[in-house]
CSV table of C-alpha atoms in Angstrom, one decimal:
chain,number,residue,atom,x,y,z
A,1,UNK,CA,152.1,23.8,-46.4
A,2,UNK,CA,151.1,21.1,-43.9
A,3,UNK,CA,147.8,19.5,-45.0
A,4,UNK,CA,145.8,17.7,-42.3
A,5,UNK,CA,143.1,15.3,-41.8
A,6,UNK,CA,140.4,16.4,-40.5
A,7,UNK,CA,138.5,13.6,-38.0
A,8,UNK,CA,135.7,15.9,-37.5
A,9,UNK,CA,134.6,20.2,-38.2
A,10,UNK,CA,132.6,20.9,-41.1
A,11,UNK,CA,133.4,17.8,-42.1
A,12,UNK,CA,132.1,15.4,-39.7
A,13,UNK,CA,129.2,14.2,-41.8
A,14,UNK,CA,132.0,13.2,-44.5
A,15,UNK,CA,133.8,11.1,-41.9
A,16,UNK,CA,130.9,9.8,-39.6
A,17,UNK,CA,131.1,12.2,-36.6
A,18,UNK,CA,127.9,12.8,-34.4
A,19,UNK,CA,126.7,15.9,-33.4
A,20,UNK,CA,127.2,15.2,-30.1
A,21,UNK,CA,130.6,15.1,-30.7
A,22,UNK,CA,130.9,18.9,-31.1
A,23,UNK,CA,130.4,21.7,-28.8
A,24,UNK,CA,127.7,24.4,-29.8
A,25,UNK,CA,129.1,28.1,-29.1
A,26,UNK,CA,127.1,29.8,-26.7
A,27,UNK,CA,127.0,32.7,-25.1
A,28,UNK,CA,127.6,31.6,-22.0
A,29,UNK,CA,131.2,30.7,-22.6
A,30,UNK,CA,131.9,34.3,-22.5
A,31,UNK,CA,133.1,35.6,-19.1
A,32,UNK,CA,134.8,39.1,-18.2
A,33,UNK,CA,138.3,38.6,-17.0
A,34,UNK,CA,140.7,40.4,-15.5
A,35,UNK,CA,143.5,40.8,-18.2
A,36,UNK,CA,144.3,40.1,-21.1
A,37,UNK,CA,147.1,36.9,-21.2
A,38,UNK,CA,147.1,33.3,-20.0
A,39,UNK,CA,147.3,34.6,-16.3
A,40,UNK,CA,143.7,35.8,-16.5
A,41,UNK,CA,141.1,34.8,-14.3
A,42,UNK,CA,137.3,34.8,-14.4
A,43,UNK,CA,135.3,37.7,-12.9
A,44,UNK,CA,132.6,35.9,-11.5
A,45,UNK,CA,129.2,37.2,-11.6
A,46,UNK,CA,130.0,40.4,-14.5
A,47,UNK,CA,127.8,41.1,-17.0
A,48,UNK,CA,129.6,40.0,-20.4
A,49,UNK,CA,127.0,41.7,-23.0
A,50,UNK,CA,127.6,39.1,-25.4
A,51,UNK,CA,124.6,38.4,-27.4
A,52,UNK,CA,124.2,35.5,-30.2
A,53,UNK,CA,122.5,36.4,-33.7
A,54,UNK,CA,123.1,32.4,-34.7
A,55,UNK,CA,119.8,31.9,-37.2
A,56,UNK,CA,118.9,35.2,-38.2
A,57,UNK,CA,119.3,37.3,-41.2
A,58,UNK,CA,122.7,39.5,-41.1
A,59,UNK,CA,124.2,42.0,-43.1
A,60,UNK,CA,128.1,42.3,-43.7
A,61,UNK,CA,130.2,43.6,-40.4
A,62,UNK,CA,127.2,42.3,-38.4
A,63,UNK,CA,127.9,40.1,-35.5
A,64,UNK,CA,127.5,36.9,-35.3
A,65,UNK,CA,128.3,36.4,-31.9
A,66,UNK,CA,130.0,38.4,-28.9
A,67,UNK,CA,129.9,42.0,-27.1
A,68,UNK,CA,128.3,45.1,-29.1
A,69,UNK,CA,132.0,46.8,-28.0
A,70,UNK,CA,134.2,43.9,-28.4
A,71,UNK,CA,136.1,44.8,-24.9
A,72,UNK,CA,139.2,43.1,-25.2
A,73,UNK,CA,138.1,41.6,-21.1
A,74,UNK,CA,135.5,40.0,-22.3
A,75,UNK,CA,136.3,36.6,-24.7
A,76,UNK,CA,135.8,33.0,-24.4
A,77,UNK,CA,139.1,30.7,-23.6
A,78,UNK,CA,139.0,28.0,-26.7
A,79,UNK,CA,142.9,26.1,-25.9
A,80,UNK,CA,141.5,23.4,-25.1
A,81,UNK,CA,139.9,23.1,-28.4
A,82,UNK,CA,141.7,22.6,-31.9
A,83,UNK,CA,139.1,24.8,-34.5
A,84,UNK,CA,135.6,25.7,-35.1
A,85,UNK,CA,133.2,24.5,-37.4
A,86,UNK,CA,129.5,25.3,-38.8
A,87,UNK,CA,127.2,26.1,-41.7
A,88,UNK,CA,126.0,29.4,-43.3
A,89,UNK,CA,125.0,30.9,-46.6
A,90,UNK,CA,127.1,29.8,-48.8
A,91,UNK,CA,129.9,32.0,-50.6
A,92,UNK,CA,130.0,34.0,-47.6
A,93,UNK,CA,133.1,35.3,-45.2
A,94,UNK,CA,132.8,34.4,-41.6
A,95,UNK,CA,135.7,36.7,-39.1
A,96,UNK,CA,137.0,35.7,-36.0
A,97,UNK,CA,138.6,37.9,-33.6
A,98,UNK,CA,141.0,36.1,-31.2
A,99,UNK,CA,143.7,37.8,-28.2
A,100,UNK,CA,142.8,41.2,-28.1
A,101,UNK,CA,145.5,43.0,-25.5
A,102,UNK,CA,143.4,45.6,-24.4
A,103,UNK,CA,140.1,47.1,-24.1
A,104,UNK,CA,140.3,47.7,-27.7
A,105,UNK,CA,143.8,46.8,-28.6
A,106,UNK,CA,145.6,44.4,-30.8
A,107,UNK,CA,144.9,41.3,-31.4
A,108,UNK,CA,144.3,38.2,-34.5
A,109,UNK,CA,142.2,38.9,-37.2
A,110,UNK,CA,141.5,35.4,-39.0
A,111,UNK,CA,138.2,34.1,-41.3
A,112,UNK,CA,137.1,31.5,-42.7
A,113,UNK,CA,135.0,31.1,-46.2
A,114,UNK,CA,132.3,29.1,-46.6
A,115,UNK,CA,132.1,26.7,-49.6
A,116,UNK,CA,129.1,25.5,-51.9
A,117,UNK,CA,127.3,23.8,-49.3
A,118,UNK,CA,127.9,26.3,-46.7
A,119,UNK,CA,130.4,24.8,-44.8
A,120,UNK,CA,133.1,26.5,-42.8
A,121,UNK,CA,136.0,25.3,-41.0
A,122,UNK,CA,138.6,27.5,-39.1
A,123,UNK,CA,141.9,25.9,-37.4
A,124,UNK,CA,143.6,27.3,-34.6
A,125,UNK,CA,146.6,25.9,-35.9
A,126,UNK,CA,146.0,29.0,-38.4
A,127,UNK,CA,146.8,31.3,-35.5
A,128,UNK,CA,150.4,30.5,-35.4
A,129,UNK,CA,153.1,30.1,-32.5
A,130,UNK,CA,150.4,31.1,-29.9
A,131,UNK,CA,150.2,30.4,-25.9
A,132,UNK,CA,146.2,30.8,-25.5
A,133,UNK,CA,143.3,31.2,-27.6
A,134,UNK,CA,141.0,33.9,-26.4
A,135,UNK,CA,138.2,34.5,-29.2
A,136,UNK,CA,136.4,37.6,-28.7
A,137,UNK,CA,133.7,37.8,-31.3
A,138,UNK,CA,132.7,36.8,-34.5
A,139,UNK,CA,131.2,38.6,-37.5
A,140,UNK,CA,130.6,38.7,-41.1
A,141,UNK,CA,133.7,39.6,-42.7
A,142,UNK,CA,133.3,42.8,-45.0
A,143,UNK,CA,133.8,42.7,-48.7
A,144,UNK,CA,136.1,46.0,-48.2
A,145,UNK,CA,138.2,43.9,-45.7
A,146,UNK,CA,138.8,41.3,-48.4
A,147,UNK,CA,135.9,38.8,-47.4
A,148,UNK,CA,133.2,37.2,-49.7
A,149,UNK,CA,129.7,38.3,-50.5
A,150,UNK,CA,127.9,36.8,-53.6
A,151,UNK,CA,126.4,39.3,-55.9
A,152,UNK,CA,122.6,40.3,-55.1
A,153,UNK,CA,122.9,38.8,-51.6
A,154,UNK,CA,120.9,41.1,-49.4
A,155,UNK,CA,121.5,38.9,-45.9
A,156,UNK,CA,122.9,35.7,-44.8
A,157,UNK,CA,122.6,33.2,-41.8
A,158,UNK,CA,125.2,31.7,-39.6
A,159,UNK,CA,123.2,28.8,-39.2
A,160,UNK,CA,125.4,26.8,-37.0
A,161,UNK,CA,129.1,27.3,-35.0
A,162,UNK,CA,130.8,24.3,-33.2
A,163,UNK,CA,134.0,23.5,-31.8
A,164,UNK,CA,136.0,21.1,-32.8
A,165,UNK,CA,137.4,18.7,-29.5
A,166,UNK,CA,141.3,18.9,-29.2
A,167,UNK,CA,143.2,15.9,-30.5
A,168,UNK,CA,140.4,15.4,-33.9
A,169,UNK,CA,142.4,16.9,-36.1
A,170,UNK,CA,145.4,14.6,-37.1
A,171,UNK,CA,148.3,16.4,-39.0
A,172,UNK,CA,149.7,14.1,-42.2
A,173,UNK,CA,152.8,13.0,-42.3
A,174,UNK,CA,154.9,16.3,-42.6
A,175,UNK,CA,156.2,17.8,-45.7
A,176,UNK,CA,160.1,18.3,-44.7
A,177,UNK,CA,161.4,21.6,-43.7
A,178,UNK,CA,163.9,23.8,-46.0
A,179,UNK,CA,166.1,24.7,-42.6
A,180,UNK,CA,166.8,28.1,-44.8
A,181,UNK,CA,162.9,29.6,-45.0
A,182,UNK,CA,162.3,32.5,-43.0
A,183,UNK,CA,159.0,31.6,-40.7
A,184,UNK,CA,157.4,32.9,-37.7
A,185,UNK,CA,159.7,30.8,-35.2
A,186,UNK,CA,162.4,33.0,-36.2
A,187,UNK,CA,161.0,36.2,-34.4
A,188,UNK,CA,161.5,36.6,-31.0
A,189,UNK,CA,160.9,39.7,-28.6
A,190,UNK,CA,164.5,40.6,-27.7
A,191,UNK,CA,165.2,43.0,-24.7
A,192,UNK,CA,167.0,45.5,-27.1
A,193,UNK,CA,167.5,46.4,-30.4
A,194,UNK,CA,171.4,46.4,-30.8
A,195,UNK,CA,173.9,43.6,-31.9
A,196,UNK,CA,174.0,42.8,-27.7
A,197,UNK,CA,170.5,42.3,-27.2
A,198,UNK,CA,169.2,38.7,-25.9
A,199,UNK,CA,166.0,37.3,-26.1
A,200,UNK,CA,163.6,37.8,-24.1
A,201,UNK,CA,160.6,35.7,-25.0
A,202,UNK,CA,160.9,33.2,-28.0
A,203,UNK,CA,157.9,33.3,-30.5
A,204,UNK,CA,155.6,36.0,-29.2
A,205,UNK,CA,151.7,36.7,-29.3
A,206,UNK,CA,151.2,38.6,-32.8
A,207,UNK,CA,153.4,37.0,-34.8
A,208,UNK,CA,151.7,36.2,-38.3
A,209,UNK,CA,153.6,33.5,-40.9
A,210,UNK,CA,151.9,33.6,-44.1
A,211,UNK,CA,154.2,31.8,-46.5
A,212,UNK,CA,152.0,30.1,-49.2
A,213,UNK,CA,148.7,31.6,-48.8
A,214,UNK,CA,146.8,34.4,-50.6
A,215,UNK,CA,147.4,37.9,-49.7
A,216,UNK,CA,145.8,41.1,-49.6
A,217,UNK,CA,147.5,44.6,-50.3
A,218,UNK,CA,148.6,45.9,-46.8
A,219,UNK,CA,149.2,42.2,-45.4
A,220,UNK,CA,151.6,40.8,-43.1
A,221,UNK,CA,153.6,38.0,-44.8
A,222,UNK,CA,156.1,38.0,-41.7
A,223,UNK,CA,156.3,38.9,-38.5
A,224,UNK,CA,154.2,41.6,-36.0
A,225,UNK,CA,152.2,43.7,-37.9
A,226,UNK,CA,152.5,46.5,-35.4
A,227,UNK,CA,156.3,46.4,-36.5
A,228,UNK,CA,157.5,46.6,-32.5
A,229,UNK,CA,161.5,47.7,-32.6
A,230,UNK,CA,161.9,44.9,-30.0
A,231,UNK,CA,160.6,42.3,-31.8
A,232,UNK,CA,162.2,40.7,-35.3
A,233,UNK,CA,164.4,37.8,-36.3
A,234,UNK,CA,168.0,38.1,-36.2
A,235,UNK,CA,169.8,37.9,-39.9
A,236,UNK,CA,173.1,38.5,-39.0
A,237,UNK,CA,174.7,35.9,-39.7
A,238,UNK,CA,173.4,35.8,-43.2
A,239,UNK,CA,173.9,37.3,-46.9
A,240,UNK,CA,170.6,38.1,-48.1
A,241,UNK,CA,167.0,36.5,-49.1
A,242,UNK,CA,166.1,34.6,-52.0
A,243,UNK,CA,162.2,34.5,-52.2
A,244,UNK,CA,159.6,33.8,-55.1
A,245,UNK,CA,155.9,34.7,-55.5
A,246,UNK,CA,153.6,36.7,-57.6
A,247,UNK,CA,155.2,38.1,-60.6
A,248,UNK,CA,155.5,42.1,-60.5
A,249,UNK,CA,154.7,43.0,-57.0
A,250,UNK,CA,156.9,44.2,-54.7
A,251,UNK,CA,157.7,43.5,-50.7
A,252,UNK,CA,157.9,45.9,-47.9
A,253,UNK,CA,161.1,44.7,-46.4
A,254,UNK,CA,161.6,46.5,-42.7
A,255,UNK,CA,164.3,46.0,-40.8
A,256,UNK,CA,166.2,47.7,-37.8
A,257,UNK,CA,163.6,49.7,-35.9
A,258,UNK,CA,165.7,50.9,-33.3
A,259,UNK,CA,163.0,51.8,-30.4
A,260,UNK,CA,159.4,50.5,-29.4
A,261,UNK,CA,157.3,53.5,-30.7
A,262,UNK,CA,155.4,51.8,-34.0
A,263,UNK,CA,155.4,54.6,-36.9
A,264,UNK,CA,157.0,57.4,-34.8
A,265,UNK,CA,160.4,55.6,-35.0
A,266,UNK,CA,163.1,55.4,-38.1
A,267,UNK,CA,163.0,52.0,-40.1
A,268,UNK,CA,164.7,51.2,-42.9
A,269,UNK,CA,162.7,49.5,-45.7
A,270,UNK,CA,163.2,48.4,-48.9
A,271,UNK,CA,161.5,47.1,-51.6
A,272,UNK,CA,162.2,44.0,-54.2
A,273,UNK,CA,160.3,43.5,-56.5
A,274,UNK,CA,159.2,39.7,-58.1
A,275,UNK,CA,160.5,39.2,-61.8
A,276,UNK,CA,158.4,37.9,-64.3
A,277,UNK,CA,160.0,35.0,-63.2
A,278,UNK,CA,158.2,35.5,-60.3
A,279,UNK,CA,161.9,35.3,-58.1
A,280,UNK,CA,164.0,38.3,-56.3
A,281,UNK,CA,167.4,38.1,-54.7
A,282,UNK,CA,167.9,40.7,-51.7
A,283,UNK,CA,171.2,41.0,-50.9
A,284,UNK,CA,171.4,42.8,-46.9
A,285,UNK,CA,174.4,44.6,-48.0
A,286,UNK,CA,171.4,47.1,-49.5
A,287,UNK,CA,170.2,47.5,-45.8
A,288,UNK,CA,174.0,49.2,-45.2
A,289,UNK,CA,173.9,51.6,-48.7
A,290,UNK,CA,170.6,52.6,-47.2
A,291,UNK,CA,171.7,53.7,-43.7
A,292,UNK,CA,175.0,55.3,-44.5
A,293,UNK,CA,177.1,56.7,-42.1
A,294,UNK,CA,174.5,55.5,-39.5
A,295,UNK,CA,174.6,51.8,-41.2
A,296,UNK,CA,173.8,49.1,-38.0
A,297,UNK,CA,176.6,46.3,-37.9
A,298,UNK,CA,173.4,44.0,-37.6
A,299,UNK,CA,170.5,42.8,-39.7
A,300,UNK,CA,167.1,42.8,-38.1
A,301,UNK,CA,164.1,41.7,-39.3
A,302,UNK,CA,161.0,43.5,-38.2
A,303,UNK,CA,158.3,42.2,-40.1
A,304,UNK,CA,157.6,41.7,-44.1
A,305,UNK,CA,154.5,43.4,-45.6
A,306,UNK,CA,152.8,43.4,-49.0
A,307,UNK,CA,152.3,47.3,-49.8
A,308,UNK,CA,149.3,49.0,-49.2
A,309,UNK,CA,147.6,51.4,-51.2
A,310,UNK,CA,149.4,54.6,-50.0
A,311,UNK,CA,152.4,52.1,-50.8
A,312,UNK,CA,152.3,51.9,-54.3
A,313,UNK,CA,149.8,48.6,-53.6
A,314,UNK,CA,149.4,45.7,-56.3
A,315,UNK,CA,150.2,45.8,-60.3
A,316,UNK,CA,147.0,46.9,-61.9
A,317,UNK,CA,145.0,43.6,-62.4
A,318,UNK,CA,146.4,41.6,-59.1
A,319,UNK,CA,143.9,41.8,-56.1
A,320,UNK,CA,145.5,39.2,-54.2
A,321,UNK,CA,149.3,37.4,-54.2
A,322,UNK,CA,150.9,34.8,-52.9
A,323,UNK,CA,154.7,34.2,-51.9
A,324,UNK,CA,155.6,30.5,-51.9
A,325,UNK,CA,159.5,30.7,-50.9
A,326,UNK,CA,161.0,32.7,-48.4
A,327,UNK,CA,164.5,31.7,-47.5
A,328,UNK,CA,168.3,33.0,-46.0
A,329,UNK,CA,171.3,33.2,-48.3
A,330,UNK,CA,174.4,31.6,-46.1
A,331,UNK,CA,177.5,33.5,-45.6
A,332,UNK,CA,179.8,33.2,-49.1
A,333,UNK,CA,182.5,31.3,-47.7
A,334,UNK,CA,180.6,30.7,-44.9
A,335,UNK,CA,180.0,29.3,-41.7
A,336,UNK,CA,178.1,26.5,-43.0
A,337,UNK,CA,179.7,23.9,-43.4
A,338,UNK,CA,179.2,19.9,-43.0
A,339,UNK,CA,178.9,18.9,-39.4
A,340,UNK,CA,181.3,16.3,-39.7
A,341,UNK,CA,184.0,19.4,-38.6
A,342,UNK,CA,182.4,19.7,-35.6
A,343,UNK,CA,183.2,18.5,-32.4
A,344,UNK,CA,181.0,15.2,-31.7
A,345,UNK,CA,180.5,15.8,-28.4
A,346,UNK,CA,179.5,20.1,-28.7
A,347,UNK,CA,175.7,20.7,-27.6
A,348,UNK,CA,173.8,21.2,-30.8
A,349,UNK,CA,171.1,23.8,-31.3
A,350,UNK,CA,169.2,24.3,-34.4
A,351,UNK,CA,168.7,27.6,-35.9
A,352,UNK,CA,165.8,28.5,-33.3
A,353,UNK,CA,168.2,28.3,-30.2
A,354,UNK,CA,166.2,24.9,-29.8
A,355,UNK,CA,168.6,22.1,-28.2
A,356,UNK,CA,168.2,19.6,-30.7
A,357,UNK,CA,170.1,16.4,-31.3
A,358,UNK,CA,172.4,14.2,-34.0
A,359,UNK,CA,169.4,13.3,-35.8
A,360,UNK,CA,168.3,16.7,-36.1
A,361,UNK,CA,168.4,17.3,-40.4
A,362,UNK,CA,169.2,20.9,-41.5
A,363,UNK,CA,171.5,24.2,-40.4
A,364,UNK,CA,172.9,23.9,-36.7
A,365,UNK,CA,175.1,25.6,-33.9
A,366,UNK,CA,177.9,23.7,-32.1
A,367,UNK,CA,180.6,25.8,-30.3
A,368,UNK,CA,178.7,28.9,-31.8
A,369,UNK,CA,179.5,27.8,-35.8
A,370,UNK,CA,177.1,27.0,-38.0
A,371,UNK,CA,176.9,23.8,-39.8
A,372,UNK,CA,174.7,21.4,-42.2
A,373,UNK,CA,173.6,18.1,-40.3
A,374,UNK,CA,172.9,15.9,-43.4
């Protein structure tokens, strides 16, 4: 995972950073607009609702700050801002609630922990591959929806929530990329579902990556967790997965939903399971002994889940798990090879459709092949 150094959140009395240097939330950031994308514009003079509970005693699901309803039209725009920062009772879950598409739609369900001294910090870097950042309320996070609540705690305060200025938060020297993991650049929303379909918008709103961090029964390690037909990463051109994690529990592979509906349409979905090894090999040729006669000459990815109760859920004993590696088998024979076979002068894109060039380390397409730029 990348790490980063932070210049300034919850931890700008460990580095030196004034309070002036942050930006309280208020409720007068909130507006009501009129949608729900990065086209929307102020409705100026509405009545947003949005009230502020900053310094007083709350119980857990109580808001912290935002709109009784939580419209989906009504949210503060924070992309010009790289996190948010405060203090509260320590041991506690605070919830954020970002890009909801509707009145009371979809949208990105994050939180953030506080530690021993009741600090909290929250990245939107944690939001993945998004265009906007359109937070529409905050509350304290449930202890049935997986947050923190130390025992005998009657209330708690949010004592403090600031936003952290765009440009503090320095990323580390990055770790370097396996060109083979699966992540959430690989999903696009496609304007089919066939082997002919072409993509439509690269790396969509809703797309959750959660390779190496701890997850709850019912997650979404990969992919939309609405499980759209039109949206997934395109395997074809690959043998399998070879993934590790939590020894014993098992993966809700889906792949190949062939319309929009969510659970009204067919899927096909299988399940590997982590050895004690804590390691699975998936081979897609599954995916075909699965559909039969009506086996797709394509391999879709629709999204990866971890399996919720009615599912089968979590080994007895395992609340939360974790899966560290998530990566493509090539093609046996295959069309990777070095790149010294291809033409030198061939356009190169790497496995994103991203024009890319020679020094560009890891799988790549000239002339439509695949090869390994070492």
């Amino acid at each position: 995972m990348k790490k980063f150094t932070l210049l300034c959140a919850a931890v700008a009395a460990a580095v030196g950073m004034n309070a002036q240097d942050l930006t309280p939330l208020t409720v007068d950031m909130w507006h009501q607009w009129n949608g729900f994308g990065e086209d929307a514009t102020i409705i100026e003079g509405a009545e947003t609702g949005v009230e502020s509970f900053l310094g007083e005693p709350l119980k857990q699901g109580s808001m912290v700050i935002g709109q009784s309803l939580c419209n989906g039209d009504v949210y503060v725009d924070l992309s010009e801002y790289d996190g948010i920062e405060g203090v509260a009772t320590p041991g506690i879950s605070v919830r954020f609630f970002f890009n909801r598409d509707a009145m009371q739609g979809n949208g990105l369900d994050k939180s953030a922990n506080t530690d021993a001294d009741g600090k909290y910090t929250f990245l939107f870097s944690e939001l993945g591959n998004v265009k906007f950042i359109h937070l529409n309320f905050v509350k304290i996070l449930e202890v049935w929806r997986g947050g923190q609540w130390p025992d005998g705690l009657e209330s708690c305060v949010v004592e403090s929530m600031n936003l952290i200025p765009k440009g503090t938060i320095v990323p580390d020297d990055p770790e370097p990329v396996d060109p083979l993991a699966i992540t959430g650049e690989w999903f696009h929303e496609w304007n089919g579902y066939g082997a002919d379909a072409e993509i439509e918008v690269e790396n969509p709103n809703g797309i959750e990556s959660n390779i190496g961090k701890d997850l709850e029964s019912g997650a979404t390690l990969l992919g939309n967790g609405n499980v759209p037909g039109n949206t997934y990463a395109d395997l074809t051109d690959y043998d399998g997965i070879e993934a590790e994690g939590t020894p014993g529990v098992k993966l809700r592979l889906l792949f190949n939903r062939p319309s929009m509906e969510g659970g009204s349409a067919p899927i096909t979905e299988c399940n590997p399971v982590f050895d004690e090894d804590g390691k699975f090999t998936f081979m897609f040729s599954e995916i075909a002994e699965k559909e039969g006669d009506n086996a797709y000459p394509y391999v879709h990815l629709n999204a990866v889940k971890t399996p919720a109760s009615w599912a089968g859920g979590y080994p007895e004993g395992i609340s939360v798990a974790k899966v560290t590696k998530f990566n493509v088998i090539p093609k046996a024979g295959s069309a990777v090879k070095a790149i010294e076979n291809a033409e030198a002068d061939a356009v190169i894109y790497n496995i994103y459709g991203q024009r890319v060039d020679e020094s560009y380390r890891g799988i790549v397409i000239k002339n439509g092949k695949k090869y390994i730029n070492k």
